[in-house]
Tab-separated table of C-alpha atoms and ligand atoms in Angstrom:
chain	number	residue	atom	x	y	z
A	1	MET	CA	-31.848	-38.036	62.921
A	2	SER	CA	-33.264	-37.390	66.389
A	3	ALA	CA	-30.248	-38.297	68.547
A	4	PRO	CA	-27.709	-35.847	67.112
A	5	PHE	CA	-30.489	-33.350	66.798
A	6	ALA	CA	-31.335	-33.557	70.499
A	7	ALA	CA	-27.689	-33.208	71.401
A	8	GLN	CA	-27.355	-30.164	69.200
A	9	THR	CA	-30.316	-28.381	70.773
A	10	LYS	CA	-29.962	-29.417	74.424
A	11	ALA	CA	-28.148	-26.234	75.367
A	12	GLY	CA	-30.471	-24.238	73.141
A	13	VAL	CA	-33.546	-24.359	75.291
A	14	ILE	CA	-31.892	-22.479	78.129
A	15	ASP	CA	-30.390	-20.068	75.636
A	16	LEU	CA	-33.949	-19.119	74.742
A	17	VAL	CA	-34.625	-17.903	78.287
A	18	ARG	CA	-34.004	-14.217	79.005
A	19	GLU	CA	-30.355	-13.899	79.907
A	20	ASP	CA	-31.145	-12.009	83.116
A	21	LEU	CA	-33.343	-14.895	84.337
A	22	ARG	CA	-31.207	-17.911	83.470
A	23	ALA	CA	-29.557	-17.976	86.889
A	24	PHE	CA	-32.400	-16.218	88.725
A	25	ALA	CA	-33.014	-17.952	92.072
A	26	GLY	CA	-36.564	-16.683	92.527
A	27	TYR	CA	-38.246	-16.593	95.926
A	28	SER	CA	-37.104	-19.152	98.445
A	29	SER	CA	-40.315	-20.179	100.195
A	30	ALA	CA	-40.662	-21.967	103.534
A	31	ARG	CA	-41.814	-25.063	101.666
A	32	SER	CA	-38.913	-25.134	99.236
A	33	HIS	CA	-36.466	-26.412	101.864
A	34	ASN	CA	-36.556	-30.151	102.253
A	35	VAL	CA	-36.399	-30.495	106.031
A	36	GLU	CA	-38.094	-32.774	108.531
A	37	GLY	CA	-39.549	-31.606	111.841
A	38	ARG	CA	-42.142	-32.053	114.546
A	39	VAL	CA	-42.796	-28.425	115.467
A	40	TRP	CA	-43.163	-26.188	112.429
A	41	LEU	CA	-42.340	-22.576	113.205
A	42	ASN	CA	-40.796	-21.525	109.924
A	43	ALA	CA	-43.616	-20.031	107.845
A	44	ASN	CA	-45.492	-17.675	110.160
A	45	GLU	CA	-48.576	-19.878	109.911
A	46	SER	CA	-51.274	-20.081	112.577
A	47	PRO	CA	-50.907	-22.782	115.227
A	48	TRP	CA	-54.728	-23.257	115.125
A	49	SER	CA	-56.839	-24.415	112.223
A	50	ASN	CA	-59.593	-22.238	110.883
A	51	PRO	CA	-62.926	-23.411	112.382
A	52	THR	CA	-64.262	-23.913	108.830
A	53	ASP	CA	-61.346	-26.167	107.952
A	54	ASP	CA	-62.735	-29.525	109.077
A	55	ALA	CA	-59.675	-31.544	108.157
A	56	GLY	CA	-57.339	-28.953	109.632
A	57	ALA	CA	-55.032	-29.186	106.638
A	58	LEU	CA	-55.251	-25.651	105.348
A	59	ARG	CA	-53.356	-23.716	107.985
A	60	ARG	CA	-50.150	-24.837	106.299
A	61	TYR	CA	-48.890	-23.465	103.014
A	62	PRO	CA	-49.149	-26.142	100.328
A	63	GLN	CA	-46.270	-27.830	98.562
A	64	PRO	CA	-45.267	-25.600	95.640
A	65	GLN	CA	-45.667	-28.569	93.274
A	66	PRO	CA	-47.681	-31.238	95.107
A	67	GLU	CA	-45.546	-34.291	94.565
A	68	ALA	CA	-48.211	-36.978	94.264
A	69	LEU	CA	-50.261	-34.887	91.846
A	70	ARG	CA	-47.220	-34.050	89.765
A	71	ALA	CA	-46.287	-37.726	89.516
A	72	ARG	CA	-49.828	-38.715	88.562
A	73	LEU	CA	-50.185	-35.952	85.966
A	74	ALA	CA	-46.851	-36.962	84.474
A	75	GLU	CA	-48.027	-40.552	84.259
A	76	VAL	CA	-51.310	-39.577	82.620
A	77	TYR	CA	-49.591	-37.246	80.147
A	78	GLY	CA	-46.751	-39.658	79.379
A	79	VAL	CA	-43.807	-37.558	80.572
A	80	ARG	CA	-41.392	-37.626	83.505
A	81	PRO	CA	-42.327	-35.564	86.617
A	82	GLU	CA	-39.362	-33.244	86.062
A	83	GLN	CA	-40.799	-32.436	82.631
A	84	LEU	CA	-44.023	-31.116	84.165
A	85	MET	CA	-45.001	-27.906	85.936
A	86	ILE	CA	-48.426	-27.480	87.555
A	87	GLY	CA	-49.919	-24.017	87.321
A	88	ARG	CA	-53.021	-21.933	87.887
A	89	GLY	CA	-54.615	-23.227	84.700
A	90	SER	CA	-52.640	-23.392	81.507
A	91	ASP	CA	-53.207	-19.630	81.355
A	92	GLU	CA	-50.494	-19.216	83.993
A	93	ALA	CA	-48.012	-21.251	81.975
A	94	ILE	CA	-48.628	-19.109	78.892
A	95	ASP	CA	-47.929	-15.988	80.922
A	96	LEU	CA	-44.804	-17.422	82.550
A	97	LEU	CA	-43.395	-18.568	79.224
A	98	VAL	CA	-43.757	-15.156	77.644
A	99	ARG	CA	-42.311	-13.401	80.674
A	100	ALA	CA	-39.360	-15.760	81.030
A	101	LEU	CA	-38.383	-15.883	77.364
A	102	CYS	CA	-39.258	-12.503	75.874
A	103	ARG	CA	-37.572	-9.217	76.596
A	104	ALA	CA	-39.957	-6.269	76.244
A	105	GLU	CA	-39.701	-4.655	72.825
A	106	HIS	CA	-37.138	-7.176	71.650
A	107	ASP	CA	-38.289	-10.757	71.462
A	108	PRO	CA	-41.418	-11.434	69.438
A	109	VAL	CA	-44.140	-14.017	69.869
A	110	VAL	CA	-45.640	-15.577	66.717
A	111	ILE	CA	-49.303	-16.556	66.575
A	112	ALA	CA	-51.750	-17.658	63.867
A	113	PRO	CA	-55.042	-15.785	64.275
A	114	PRO	CA	-57.858	-16.464	64.728
A	115	VAL	CA	-56.602	-18.211	67.844
A	116	PHE	CA	-57.066	-18.280	71.623
A	117	GLY	CA	-56.598	-14.714	72.837
A	118	MET	CA	-54.285	-15.224	75.810
A	119	TYR	CA	-51.111	-15.558	73.730
A	120	ALA	CA	-51.601	-12.009	72.439
A	121	VAL	CA	-52.697	-10.709	75.852
A	122	CYS	CA	-49.582	-12.091	77.570
A	123	ALA	CA	-47.337	-10.731	74.813
A	124	ARG	CA	-48.946	-7.343	75.223
A	125	LEU	CA	-48.553	-7.359	79.003
A	126	GLN	CA	-44.896	-8.246	78.643
A	127	GLY	CA	-44.348	-5.681	75.890
A	128	ALA	CA	-43.208	-8.467	73.547
A	129	PRO	CA	-43.834	-7.693	69.864
A	130	LEU	CA	-46.657	-9.783	68.408
A	131	VAL	CA	-46.112	-11.242	64.947
A	132	GLU	CA	-49.163	-12.649	63.187
A	133	ALA	CA	-49.250	-15.297	60.467
A	134	PRO	CA	-53.000	-15.483	59.785
A	135	MET	CA	-54.561	-18.893	59.255
A	136	ARG	CA	-55.777	-19.736	55.792
A	137	GLU	CA	-59.331	-20.618	55.049
A	138	ARG	CA	-59.675	-23.319	52.438
A	139	PRO	CA	-62.702	-25.146	51.047
A	140	ASP	CA	-62.071	-28.011	53.476
A	141	GLY	CA	-61.589	-25.782	56.529
A	142	TRP	CA	-58.934	-23.814	58.399
A	143	MET	CA	-55.230	-24.355	57.965
A	144	THR	CA	-52.476	-22.907	60.121
A	145	ASP	CA	-49.813	-21.588	57.752
A	146	LEU	CA	-46.865	-23.336	59.384
A	147	ALA	CA	-44.423	-22.287	56.673
A	148	ALA	CA	-45.341	-18.629	57.196
A	149	MET	CA	-44.996	-19.037	60.978
A	150	ARG	CA	-41.586	-20.619	60.531
A	151	ASP	CA	-40.358	-17.944	58.117
A	152	LEU	CA	-41.644	-15.082	60.259
A	153	ALA	CA	-40.243	-16.605	63.446
A	154	ILE	CA	-36.800	-16.918	61.885
A	155	ALA	CA	-36.832	-13.538	60.121
A	156	ARG	CA	-38.051	-11.665	63.210
A	157	ARG	CA	-35.966	-13.691	65.688
A	158	ALA	CA	-39.051	-14.679	67.654
A	159	LYS	CA	-38.589	-16.493	70.954
A	160	ILE	CA	-41.961	-18.258	71.073
A	161	VAL	CA	-44.267	-19.709	68.417
A	162	PHE	CA	-47.718	-20.665	69.726
A	163	LEU	CA	-49.728	-23.415	68.036
A	164	CYS	CA	-53.180	-24.391	69.205
A	165	SER	CA	-54.256	-27.906	68.267
A	166	PRO	CA	-57.184	-28.545	68.279
A	167	GLY	CA	-57.446	-24.865	67.466
A	168	ASN	CA	-59.696	-22.582	69.460
A	169	PRO	CA	-61.911	-21.317	67.807
A	170	THR	CA	-61.258	-22.989	64.443
A	171	GLY	CA	-61.294	-26.628	65.567
A	172	GLU	CA	-58.334	-27.370	63.307
A	173	LEU	CA	-56.028	-30.256	64.135
A	174	ILE	CA	-52.332	-29.987	63.247
A	175	THR	CA	-50.574	-33.281	62.561
A	176	LEU	CA	-47.739	-34.510	64.744
A	177	ALA	CA	-45.520	-34.773	61.659
A	178	ALA	CA	-46.111	-31.101	60.847
A	179	ILE	CA	-45.393	-30.079	64.450
A	180	ARG	CA	-42.188	-32.111	64.408
A	181	ALA	CA	-41.030	-30.465	61.177
A	182	LEU	CA	-41.662	-27.001	62.603
A	183	ALA	CA	-39.879	-27.907	65.846
A	184	GLN	CA	-36.892	-28.997	63.836
A	185	ALA	CA	-36.838	-25.804	61.777
A	186	LEU	CA	-37.013	-23.710	64.964
A	187	ALA	CA	-34.429	-25.721	66.931
A	188	GLY	CA	-32.100	-23.436	68.840
A	189	ARG	CA	-34.077	-20.405	67.634
A	190	ALA	CA	-37.523	-20.442	69.202
A	191	LEU	CA	-39.678	-22.413	71.596
A	192	LEU	CA	-42.617	-24.121	69.889
A	193	VAL	CA	-45.539	-24.200	72.328
A	194	VAL	CA	-48.363	-26.564	71.418
A	195	ASP	CA	-51.558	-25.790	73.299
A	196	GLU	CA	-53.488	-29.055	73.651
A	197	ALA	CA	-56.302	-27.817	75.886
A	198	TYR	CA	-58.813	-29.747	73.762
A	199	ILE	CA	-56.779	-32.748	72.648
A	200	GLU	CA	-58.916	-35.258	74.564
A	201	TYR	CA	-61.740	-34.545	72.110
A	202	ALA	CA	-59.511	-35.347	69.139
A	203	ASP	CA	-58.163	-38.638	67.974
A	204	THR	CA	-54.490	-37.809	67.824
A	205	PRO	CA	-51.289	-38.344	69.822
A	206	SER	CA	-49.947	-35.553	72.009
A	207	ALA	CA	-46.911	-33.543	70.923
A	208	SER	CA	-45.444	-34.330	74.362
A	209	SER	CA	-43.779	-37.357	72.739
A	210	LEU	CA	-41.510	-34.870	70.916
A	211	ILE	CA	-40.042	-33.225	74.018
A	212	ASP	CA	-37.190	-35.714	74.530
A	213	ASP	CA	-35.935	-35.301	70.966
A	214	TYR	CA	-36.868	-31.647	70.532
A	215	PRO	CA	-36.181	-29.677	73.729
A	216	ASN	CA	-37.604	-26.585	72.031
A	217	VAL	CA	-41.087	-28.137	72.177
A	218	ALA	CA	-43.414	-27.365	75.097
A	219	VAL	CA	-46.978	-28.604	75.506
A	220	LEU	CA	-49.907	-27.149	77.449
A	221	ARG	CA	-52.510	-29.431	79.029
A	222	THR	CA	-55.409	-28.623	81.321
A	223	LEU	CA	-57.961	-30.219	83.622
A	224	SER	CA	-60.416	-27.413	82.749
A	225	LYS	CA	-62.081	-29.045	79.766
A	226	LEU	CA	-62.640	-32.803	79.597
A	227	HIS	CA	-61.899	-33.263	83.295
A	228	ALA	CA	-64.506	-30.656	84.225
A	229	LEU	CA	-62.357	-28.797	86.773
A	230	ALA	CA	-62.240	-25.303	85.227
A	231	GLY	CA	-63.051	-23.866	88.663
A	232	ALA	CA	-60.098	-25.605	90.311
A	233	ARG	CA	-57.578	-23.920	87.965
A	234	ILE	CA	-55.153	-26.752	87.330
A	235	GLY	CA	-53.122	-26.701	84.126
A	236	CYS	CA	-49.736	-28.058	83.148
A	237	LEU	CA	-46.742	-27.223	81.097
A	238	LEU	CA	-44.813	-30.197	79.719
A	239	ALA	CA	-41.314	-29.250	78.633
A	240	ASP	CA	-37.607	-29.887	78.921
A	241	PRO	CA	-36.630	-30.162	82.631
A	242	ALA	CA	-34.238	-27.220	82.318
A	243	LEU	CA	-37.041	-24.983	81.100
A	244	ILE	CA	-39.428	-26.266	83.782
A	245	ASP	CA	-36.772	-25.470	86.357
A	246	VAL	CA	-36.416	-21.860	85.211
A	247	LEU	CA	-40.162	-21.301	85.059
A	248	ARG	CA	-40.628	-22.759	88.525
A	249	ARG	CA	-38.254	-20.119	89.838
A	250	CYS	CA	-40.321	-17.397	88.126
A	251	GLN	CA	-43.632	-18.786	89.394
A	252	ALA	CA	-45.503	-17.564	92.487
A	253	PRO	CA	-44.375	-19.311	95.718
A	254	TYR	CA	-47.456	-21.516	96.269
A	255	PRO	CA	-49.310	-21.654	92.961
A	256	VAL	CA	-51.419	-24.773	93.604
A	257	PRO	CA	-54.045	-24.474	96.380
A	258	GLN	CA	-54.233	-27.653	98.444
A	259	PRO	CA	-57.999	-28.298	97.952
A	260	CYS	CA	-57.501	-27.947	94.183
A	261	ALA	CA	-54.580	-30.363	94.209
A	262	ASP	CA	-56.684	-32.901	96.142
A	263	LEU	CA	-59.584	-32.549	93.707
A	264	ALA	CA	-57.251	-32.894	90.733
A	265	PHE	CA	-55.654	-36.001	92.163
A	266	ARG	CA	-59.048	-37.634	92.604
A	267	ALA	CA	-60.042	-36.620	89.072
A	268	LEU	CA	-57.106	-38.643	87.778
A	269	GLU	CA	-58.015	-41.895	89.494
A	270	PRO	CA	-58.631	-44.709	87.004
A	271	ALA	CA	-62.421	-44.765	87.474
A	272	ALA	CA	-62.651	-41.014	86.941
A	273	LEU	CA	-60.476	-41.222	83.832
A	274	ALA	CA	-62.649	-44.011	82.441
A	275	GLU	CA	-65.720	-41.829	83.009
A	276	ALA	CA	-63.985	-38.906	81.309
A	277	ALA	CA	-63.236	-41.086	78.277
A	278	VAL	CA	-66.933	-41.987	78.009
A	279	ARG	CA	-67.792	-38.299	78.202
A	280	ALA	CA	-65.287	-37.459	75.478
A	281	ALA	CA	-66.980	-40.006	73.235
A	282	THR	CA	-70.385	-38.487	73.988
A	283	ILE	CA	-69.144	-34.983	73.192
A	284	ARG	CA	-67.604	-36.215	69.935
A	285	ALA	CA	-70.862	-37.875	68.893
A	286	GLU	CA	-72.849	-34.754	69.772
A	287	ARG	CA	-70.351	-32.600	67.913
A	288	GLU	CA	-70.849	-34.652	64.752
A	289	ARG	CA	-74.636	-34.541	65.181
A	290	MET	CA	-74.489	-30.732	65.485
A	291	LEU	CA	-72.082	-30.492	62.577
A	292	ALA	CA	-74.503	-32.438	60.375
A	293	ARG	CA	-77.640	-30.607	61.498
A	294	LEU	CA	-76.611	-26.990	61.938
A	295	PRO	CA	-75.935	-26.329	58.231
A	296	GLN	CA	-79.537	-27.367	57.466
A	297	LEU	CA	-80.890	-24.389	59.393
A	298	ASP	CA	-81.824	-21.258	57.462
A	299	GLY	CA	-79.232	-18.527	57.533
A	300	VAL	CA	-76.280	-20.764	58.431
A	301	ARG	CA	-73.444	-19.974	56.020
A	302	ARG	CA	-70.895	-22.439	57.165
A	303	VAL	CA	-70.029	-24.726	60.059
A	304	TYR	CA	-66.438	-25.882	60.359
A	305	ALA	CA	-65.535	-29.442	61.263
A	306	SER	CA	-63.876	-29.415	64.673
A	307	ALA	CA	-61.596	-31.630	66.738
A	308	GLY	CA	-62.558	-29.771	69.939
A	309	ASN	CA	-65.703	-29.586	72.093
A	310	PHE	CA	-67.091	-26.653	70.116
A	311	LEU	CA	-68.135	-25.656	66.617
A	312	LEU	CA	-67.418	-22.400	64.834
A	313	ALA	CA	-70.278	-21.308	62.595
A	314	ARG	CA	-70.893	-18.400	60.232
A	315	PHE	CA	-74.354	-16.906	59.802
A	316	ASP	CA	-76.067	-14.550	57.368
A	317	ASP	CA	-77.177	-12.523	60.380
A	318	ALA	CA	-75.110	-13.525	63.415
A	319	GLU	CA	-76.575	-10.690	65.501
A	320	THR	CA	-80.129	-12.010	65.169
A	321	VAL	CA	-79.022	-15.587	65.828
A	322	TYR	CA	-77.068	-14.514	68.908
A	323	ARG	CA	-80.067	-12.597	70.254
A	324	ARG	CA	-82.493	-15.415	69.485
A	325	LEU	CA	-80.312	-17.846	71.352
A	326	LEU	CA	-80.000	-15.443	74.283
A	327	ALA	CA	-83.763	-14.961	74.368
A	328	ALA	CA	-84.042	-18.743	74.692
A	329	GLY	CA	-81.530	-18.671	77.540
A	330	VAL	CA	-78.710	-20.144	75.439
A	331	VAL	CA	-75.393	-18.316	75.725
A	332	VAL	CA	-72.843	-18.915	72.991
A	333	ARG	CA	-69.563	-17.160	72.323
A	334	ASP	CA	-69.859	-14.129	70.089
A	335	MET	CA	-66.781	-14.111	67.826
A	336	ARG	CA	-67.728	-11.080	65.763
A	337	ALA	CA	-65.087	-8.782	67.199
A	338	THR	CA	-62.366	-11.153	65.930
A	339	ALA	CA	-60.779	-10.213	62.597
A	340	GLY	CA	-62.188	-12.392	59.813
A	341	LEU	CA	-64.994	-13.727	62.019
A	342	GLY	CA	-67.451	-10.812	61.733
A	343	ASP	CA	-70.314	-13.255	61.070
A	344	ALA	CA	-69.308	-16.054	63.445
A	345	LEU	CA	-70.408	-17.587	66.724
A	346	ARG	CA	-68.681	-20.395	68.632
A	347	ILE	CA	-70.973	-22.977	70.159
A	348	THR	CA	-69.688	-25.254	72.918
A	349	ILE	CA	-71.007	-28.816	72.716
A	350	GLY	CA	-73.170	-29.437	75.748
A	351	MET	CA	-75.442	-32.246	76.912
A	352	PRO	CA	-77.749	-33.609	74.189
A	353	ASP	CA	-80.722	-31.627	75.532
A	354	GLU	CA	-78.627	-28.456	75.693
A	355	ASN	CA	-77.618	-28.919	72.078
A	356	ASP	CA	-81.242	-29.510	71.194
A	357	ALA	CA	-82.002	-26.158	72.817
A	358	VAL	CA	-79.789	-24.542	70.169
A	359	PHE	CA	-81.811	-26.141	67.372
A	360	ALA	CA	-85.073	-25.312	69.086
A	361	ALA	CA	-84.095	-21.658	69.412
A	362	LEU	CA	-83.055	-21.414	65.793
A	363	ARG	CA	-86.089	-23.280	64.524
A	364	PRO	CA	-88.822	-22.433	67.013
A	365	GLU	CA	-91.623	-23.589	64.718
A	366	GLU	CA	-90.056	-27.096	64.492
A	367	ALA	CA	-89.561	-27.351	68.239
A	368	ALA	CA	-93.161	-26.347	68.863
A	369	ALA	CA	-94.487	-28.937	66.402
B	401	LIG	N1	-55.766	-22.816	75.861
B	401	LIG	C1	-56.876	-22.766	75.136
B	401	LIG	C2	-56.802	-23.045	73.692
B	401	LIG	C3	-58.095	-22.429	75.737
B	401	LIG	O1	-59.195	-22.360	74.986
B	401	LIG	C4	-58.118	-22.155	77.124
B	401	LIG	C5	-59.372	-21.781	77.866
B	401	LIG	N2	-60.388	-21.274	77.180
B	401	LIG	C6	-56.928	-22.221	77.829
B	401	LIG	C7	-55.767	-22.575	77.176
B	401	LIG	C8	-56.828	-21.906	79.274
B	401	LIG	O2	-57.279	-22.942	80.030
B	401	LIG	P1	-57.017	-23.060	81.602
B	401	LIG	O3	-56.275	-21.828	82.040
B	401	LIG	O4	-58.360	-23.163	82.217
B	401	LIG	O5	-56.199	-24.287	81.765
């Protein structure tokens, strides 16, 4: 099935890009020309280093896509380097995708709320119509309505369908088989973007394995969560090389600061990855401990099982809980402005003692005992 399918859709992924950008050359930066030299006078840089720059490496503009980092990220994520674009967090990739594929007022984006807010924000900024297929809430948890997303995407001629798995804030995990089926249904019609910002906390394979057979699949990964580099702003888009190529031409000239690239490269060394895996296991164990204990507290209506590093919980009086936590110095994410989550808070899983601080704040008499 997959071979003829891939052949059929190979041209399709570029057809999804805005026609006016398909052949767009973008900005030709000083670093985009592959030349060798001894005296570099082509980028209007300073001949001196900044006195604060001990290594003297920062007076030069960085490589647009630092080669060693790109190769290492590709290896870690199981794709080829030409299938990977490094950006200023995965947020930048979301923005670039919407801008490159959607014409204002014409080409919709489909999302399943409640979901990470940046898909809607980027659609709004681009003037792309937003089509919503709300998630369903069932006795066993949240469920993205993939059939509704598919039908709406086809009926409204959407260019992008965003999935978030594990879902933020719901914690829902979408199976690879379900993602594959949706990719197939959308082949040649829409790009299926799977946001895997939290996948390291789940026990599931990445959708990046689909990209070779389904060029209309793109995957978002980030070093901001498990790898603890949110401040360095390194995220990736994994996608068909033709799509990566177009987006690179739409991207800012030097999107990856050199110190951030160096940090990211070190964070992907084997010892650091092994440490990250241990931390993922700790977060998972703490998540399950919180999931078991939180519902025992008074006033907790429901806590959803989660495949991410957070739990979504409903409360009888979320306002009081939020304020009690704040009074104890514990800041959680207030979800109450989100449709359908008027009684909900999202709690990131922290260190064991930080998680205990949540229980202590919600049961002060027990903590004092
Ligand atoms: N996707 C999801 C689902 C997120 O929750 C976040 C951050 N909260 C991002 C993407 C963006 O991550 P970053 O830009 O730091 O890579």
